[in-house]
Short mmCIF file of C-alpha atoms in Angstrom, two decimals:
data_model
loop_
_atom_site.label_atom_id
_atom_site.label_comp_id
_atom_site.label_asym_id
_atom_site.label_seq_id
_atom_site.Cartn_x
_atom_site.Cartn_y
_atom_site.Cartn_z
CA UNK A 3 58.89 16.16 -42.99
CA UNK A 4 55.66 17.34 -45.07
CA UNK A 5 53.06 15.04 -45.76
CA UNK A 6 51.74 14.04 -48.97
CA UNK A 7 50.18 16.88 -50.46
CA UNK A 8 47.37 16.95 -53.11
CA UNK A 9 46.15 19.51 -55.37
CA UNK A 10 43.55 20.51 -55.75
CA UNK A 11 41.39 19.77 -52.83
CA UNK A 12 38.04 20.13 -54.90
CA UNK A 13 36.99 20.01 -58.45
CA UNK A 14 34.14 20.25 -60.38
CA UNK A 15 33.57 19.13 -63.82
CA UNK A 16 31.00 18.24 -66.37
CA UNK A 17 30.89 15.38 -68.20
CA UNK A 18 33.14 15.03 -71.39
CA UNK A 19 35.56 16.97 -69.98
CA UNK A 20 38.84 15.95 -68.50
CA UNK A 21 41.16 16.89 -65.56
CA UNK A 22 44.37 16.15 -64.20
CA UNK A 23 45.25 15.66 -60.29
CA UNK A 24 48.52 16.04 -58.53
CA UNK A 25 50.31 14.40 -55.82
CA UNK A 26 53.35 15.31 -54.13
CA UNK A 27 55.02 12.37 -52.05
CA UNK A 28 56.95 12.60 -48.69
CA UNK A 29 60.24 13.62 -49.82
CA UNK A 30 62.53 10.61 -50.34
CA UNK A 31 59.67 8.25 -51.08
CA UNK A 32 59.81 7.31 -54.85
CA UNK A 33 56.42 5.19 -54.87
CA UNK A 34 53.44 6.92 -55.50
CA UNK A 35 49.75 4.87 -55.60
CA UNK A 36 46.90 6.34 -56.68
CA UNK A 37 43.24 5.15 -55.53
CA UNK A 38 39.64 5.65 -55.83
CA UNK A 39 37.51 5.74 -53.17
CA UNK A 40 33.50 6.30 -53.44
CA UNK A 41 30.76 5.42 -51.10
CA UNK A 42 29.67 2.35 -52.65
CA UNK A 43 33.12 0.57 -53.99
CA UNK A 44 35.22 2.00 -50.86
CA UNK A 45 39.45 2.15 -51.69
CA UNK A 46 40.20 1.00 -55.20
CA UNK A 47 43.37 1.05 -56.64
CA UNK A 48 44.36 2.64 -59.85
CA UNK A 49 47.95 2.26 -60.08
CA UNK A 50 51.04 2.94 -58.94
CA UNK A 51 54.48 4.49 -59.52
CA UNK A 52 58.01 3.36 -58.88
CA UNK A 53 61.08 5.73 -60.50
CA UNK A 54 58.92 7.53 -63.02
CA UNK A 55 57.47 3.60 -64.10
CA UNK A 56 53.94 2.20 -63.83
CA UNK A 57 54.65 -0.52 -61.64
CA UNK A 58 51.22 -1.74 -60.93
CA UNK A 59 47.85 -1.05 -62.37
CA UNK A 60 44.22 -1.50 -61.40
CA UNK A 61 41.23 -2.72 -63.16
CA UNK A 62 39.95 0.88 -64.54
CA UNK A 63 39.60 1.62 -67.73
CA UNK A 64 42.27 4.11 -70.18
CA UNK A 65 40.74 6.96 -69.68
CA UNK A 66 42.32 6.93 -66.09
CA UNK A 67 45.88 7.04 -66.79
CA UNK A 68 49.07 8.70 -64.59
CA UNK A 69 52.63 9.66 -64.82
CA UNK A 70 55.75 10.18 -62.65
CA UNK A 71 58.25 12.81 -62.63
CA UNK A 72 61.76 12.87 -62.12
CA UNK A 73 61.21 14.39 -58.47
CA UNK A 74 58.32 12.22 -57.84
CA UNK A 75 55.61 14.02 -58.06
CA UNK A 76 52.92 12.46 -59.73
CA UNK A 77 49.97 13.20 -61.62
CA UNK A 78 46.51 11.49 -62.46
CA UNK A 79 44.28 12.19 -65.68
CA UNK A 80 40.97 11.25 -66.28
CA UNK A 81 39.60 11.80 -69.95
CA UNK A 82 36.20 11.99 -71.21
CA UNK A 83 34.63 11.83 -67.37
CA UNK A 84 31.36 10.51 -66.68
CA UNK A 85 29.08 10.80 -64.13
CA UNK A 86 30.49 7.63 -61.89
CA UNK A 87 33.90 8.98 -62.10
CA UNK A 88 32.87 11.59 -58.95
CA UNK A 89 34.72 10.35 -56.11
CA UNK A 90 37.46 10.85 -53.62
CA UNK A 91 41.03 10.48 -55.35
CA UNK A 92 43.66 9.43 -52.99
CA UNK A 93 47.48 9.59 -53.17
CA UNK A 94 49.67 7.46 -51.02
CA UNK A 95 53.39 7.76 -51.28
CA UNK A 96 55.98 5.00 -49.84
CA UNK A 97 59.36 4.78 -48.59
CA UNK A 98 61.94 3.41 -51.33
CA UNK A 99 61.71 -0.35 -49.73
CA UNK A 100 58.89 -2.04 -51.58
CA UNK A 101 56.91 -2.98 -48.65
CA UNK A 102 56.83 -0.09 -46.02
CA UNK A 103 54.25 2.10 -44.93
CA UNK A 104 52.16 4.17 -47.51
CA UNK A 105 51.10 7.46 -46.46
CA UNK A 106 48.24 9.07 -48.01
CA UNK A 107 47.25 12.33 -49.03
CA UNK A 108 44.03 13.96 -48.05
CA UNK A 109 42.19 13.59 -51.28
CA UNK A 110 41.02 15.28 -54.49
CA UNK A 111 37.31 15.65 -54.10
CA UNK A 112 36.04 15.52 -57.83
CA UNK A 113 32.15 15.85 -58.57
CA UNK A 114 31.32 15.29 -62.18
CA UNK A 115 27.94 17.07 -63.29
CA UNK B 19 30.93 15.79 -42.75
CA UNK B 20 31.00 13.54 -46.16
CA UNK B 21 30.60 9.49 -45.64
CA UNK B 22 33.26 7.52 -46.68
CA UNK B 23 31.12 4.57 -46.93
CA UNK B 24 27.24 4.19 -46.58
CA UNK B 25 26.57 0.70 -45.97
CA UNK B 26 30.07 -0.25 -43.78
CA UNK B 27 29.55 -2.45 -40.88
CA UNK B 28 29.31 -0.28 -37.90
CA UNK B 29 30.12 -0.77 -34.19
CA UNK B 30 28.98 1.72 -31.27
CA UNK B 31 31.15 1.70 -27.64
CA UNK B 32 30.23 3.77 -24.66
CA UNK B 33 33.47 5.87 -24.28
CA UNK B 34 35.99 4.73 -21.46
CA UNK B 35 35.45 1.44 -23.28
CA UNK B 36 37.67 -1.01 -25.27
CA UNK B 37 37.00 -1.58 -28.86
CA UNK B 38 38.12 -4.85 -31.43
CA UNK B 39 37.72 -4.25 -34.87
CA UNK B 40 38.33 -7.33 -36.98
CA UNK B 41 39.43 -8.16 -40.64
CA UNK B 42 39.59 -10.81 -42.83
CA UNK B 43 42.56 -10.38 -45.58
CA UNK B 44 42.78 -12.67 -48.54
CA UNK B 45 46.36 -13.50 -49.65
CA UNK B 46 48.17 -15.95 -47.16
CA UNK B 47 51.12 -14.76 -49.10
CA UNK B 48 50.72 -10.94 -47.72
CA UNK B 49 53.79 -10.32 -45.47
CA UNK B 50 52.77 -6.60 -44.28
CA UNK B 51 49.52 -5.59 -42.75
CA UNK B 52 48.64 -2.09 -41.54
CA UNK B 53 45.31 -0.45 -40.00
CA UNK B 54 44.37 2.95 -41.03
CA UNK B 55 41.86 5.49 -39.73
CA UNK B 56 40.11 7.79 -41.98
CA UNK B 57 37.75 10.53 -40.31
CA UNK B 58 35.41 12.25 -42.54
CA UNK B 59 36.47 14.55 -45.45
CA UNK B 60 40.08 13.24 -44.81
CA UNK B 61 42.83 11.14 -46.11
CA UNK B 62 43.65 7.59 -44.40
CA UNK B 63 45.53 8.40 -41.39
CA UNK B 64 48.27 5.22 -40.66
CA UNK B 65 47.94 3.92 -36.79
CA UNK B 66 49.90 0.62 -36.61
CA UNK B 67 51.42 -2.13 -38.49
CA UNK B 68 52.51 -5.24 -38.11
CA UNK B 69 54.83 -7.83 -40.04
CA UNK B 70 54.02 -11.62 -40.70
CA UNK B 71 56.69 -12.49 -38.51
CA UNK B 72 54.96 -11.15 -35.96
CA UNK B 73 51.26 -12.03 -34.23
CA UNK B 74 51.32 -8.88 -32.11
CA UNK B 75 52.33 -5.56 -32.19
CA UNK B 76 51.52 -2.74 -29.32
CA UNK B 77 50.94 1.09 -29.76
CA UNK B 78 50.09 3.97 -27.92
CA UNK B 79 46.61 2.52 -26.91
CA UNK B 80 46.10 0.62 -29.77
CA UNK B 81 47.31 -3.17 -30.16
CA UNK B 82 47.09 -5.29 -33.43
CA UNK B 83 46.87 -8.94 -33.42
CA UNK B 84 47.40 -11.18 -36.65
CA UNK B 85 46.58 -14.68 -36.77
CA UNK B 86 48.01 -16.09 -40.58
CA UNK B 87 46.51 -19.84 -39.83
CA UNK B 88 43.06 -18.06 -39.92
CA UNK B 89 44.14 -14.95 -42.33
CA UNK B 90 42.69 -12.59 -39.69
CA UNK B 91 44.03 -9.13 -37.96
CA UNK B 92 42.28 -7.22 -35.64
CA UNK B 93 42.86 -3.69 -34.12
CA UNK B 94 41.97 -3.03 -30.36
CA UNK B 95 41.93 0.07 -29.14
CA UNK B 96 42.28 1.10 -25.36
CA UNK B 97 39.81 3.18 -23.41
CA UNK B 98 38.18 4.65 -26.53
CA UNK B 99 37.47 8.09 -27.23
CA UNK B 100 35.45 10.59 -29.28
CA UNK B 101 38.04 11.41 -31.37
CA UNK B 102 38.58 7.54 -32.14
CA UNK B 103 35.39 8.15 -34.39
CA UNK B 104 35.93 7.01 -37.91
CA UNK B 105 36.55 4.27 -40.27
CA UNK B 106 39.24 1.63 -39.76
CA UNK B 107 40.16 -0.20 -42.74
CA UNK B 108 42.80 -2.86 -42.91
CA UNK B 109 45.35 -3.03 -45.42
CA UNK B 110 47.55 -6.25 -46.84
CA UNK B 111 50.54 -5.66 -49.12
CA UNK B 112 51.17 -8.44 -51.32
CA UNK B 113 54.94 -9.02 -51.82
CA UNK B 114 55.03 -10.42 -55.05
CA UNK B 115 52.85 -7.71 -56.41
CA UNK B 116 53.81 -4.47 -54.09
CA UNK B 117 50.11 -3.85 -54.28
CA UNK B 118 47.95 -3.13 -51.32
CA UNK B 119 44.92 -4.48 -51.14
CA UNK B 120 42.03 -2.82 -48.38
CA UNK B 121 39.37 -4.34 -46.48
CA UNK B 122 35.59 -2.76 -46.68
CA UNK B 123 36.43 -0.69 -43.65
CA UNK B 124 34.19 -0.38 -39.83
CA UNK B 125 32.98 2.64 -38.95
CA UNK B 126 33.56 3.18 -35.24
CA UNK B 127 31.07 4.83 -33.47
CA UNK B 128 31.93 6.48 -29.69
CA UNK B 129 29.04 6.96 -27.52
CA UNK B 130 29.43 9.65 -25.00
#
């Protein structure tokens, strides 16, 4: 099977703007968690999606916000960045059972300028 | 390579050697626990898990213990190697939540 894939590997934006990430699960997994991970804070966790619905959510504000798709592939926007949004953006995708292994991407590496 | 973290808790072992990484989860309600390995510009890598029903769990050289009285799991890892280089972090899945909460992380350091 293919891992969880992530696209795109690198971004760069400036501040103001905003940009969208995508993550494709495992096949056959239907939950897809998204998390931040920077230096200082380490793995935070955004949210996460079960069957195209937000099933758990983070403590980030609304300009981070995500959907699911029908197939399960799942994407992340941020709106109006800022500086401190530069991080590593993770992806982890799970099995249908609610507590089984997540598997992560490798990351969206976004630098804000 | 980028740092995941700049100020993790780091330990060093002479290669050949065994290592114990330790973590302390929060939730004595957690019922799933699973170490990962991330290695520098990469995604967490999953190495081994281990159920609350359960206070041991073997893998190919690596072995994780869980002790719920004390809320603590550690991962040891057998005759260490260079490529074991990286950060460990620790993961708890809360089941009345689904959500998984991770430790700070250890960065293992293999001394040749």
């Amino acid at each position: 099977k293919a891992g969880v894939t992530q696209t795109p590997r690198y971004l760069i934006k400036t501040r103001g703007q905003q940009v969208t990430l995508s993550c494709s699960p495992i096949s056959g997994h239907r939950s897809v968690s998204w998390y931040q991970q920077t230096p200082g804070q380490g793995l935070q966790f955004l949210f996460e999606y079960f069957s195209e619905t937000q099933r758990n959510k983070g403590n980030f504000p609304g300009r981070f916000s995500g959907r699911q798709f029908s197939n399960s592939r799942s994407e992340m926007n941020v709106s109006t960045l800022e500086l401190g949004d530069s991080a590593l953006y993770l992806c982890a995708s799970a099995p249908p059972t609610s507590t089984d292994t997540q598997y992560f991407g490798p990351g969206t590496r976004l630098t804000v300028l | 390579g980028e740092s995941v973290g700049l100020h993790l808790p780091t330990l060093s072992v002479q290669e050949g050697d065994n290592s114990i990484i330790n973590c302390a989860y929060s939730n004595s309600a957690s019922d799933y626990f699973i170490w990962y390995k991330q290695e520098s510009g990469k995604g967490p890598q999953f190495i081994i898990d281990i159920r609350s029903n359960m206070d041991k769990r073997q893998g190919q050289r690596v072995t994780v213990l869980l002790n719920k009285t004390v809320k603590h799991l550690s991962l040891q890892i057998a005759a260490t190697q260079p490529g074991d280089s990286a950060v460990y972090f620790c993961a708890e899945n809360d089941p009345g939540t689904y959500k998984y909460i991770f430790g700070t992380g250890t960065r293992l350091k293999v001394l040749a």
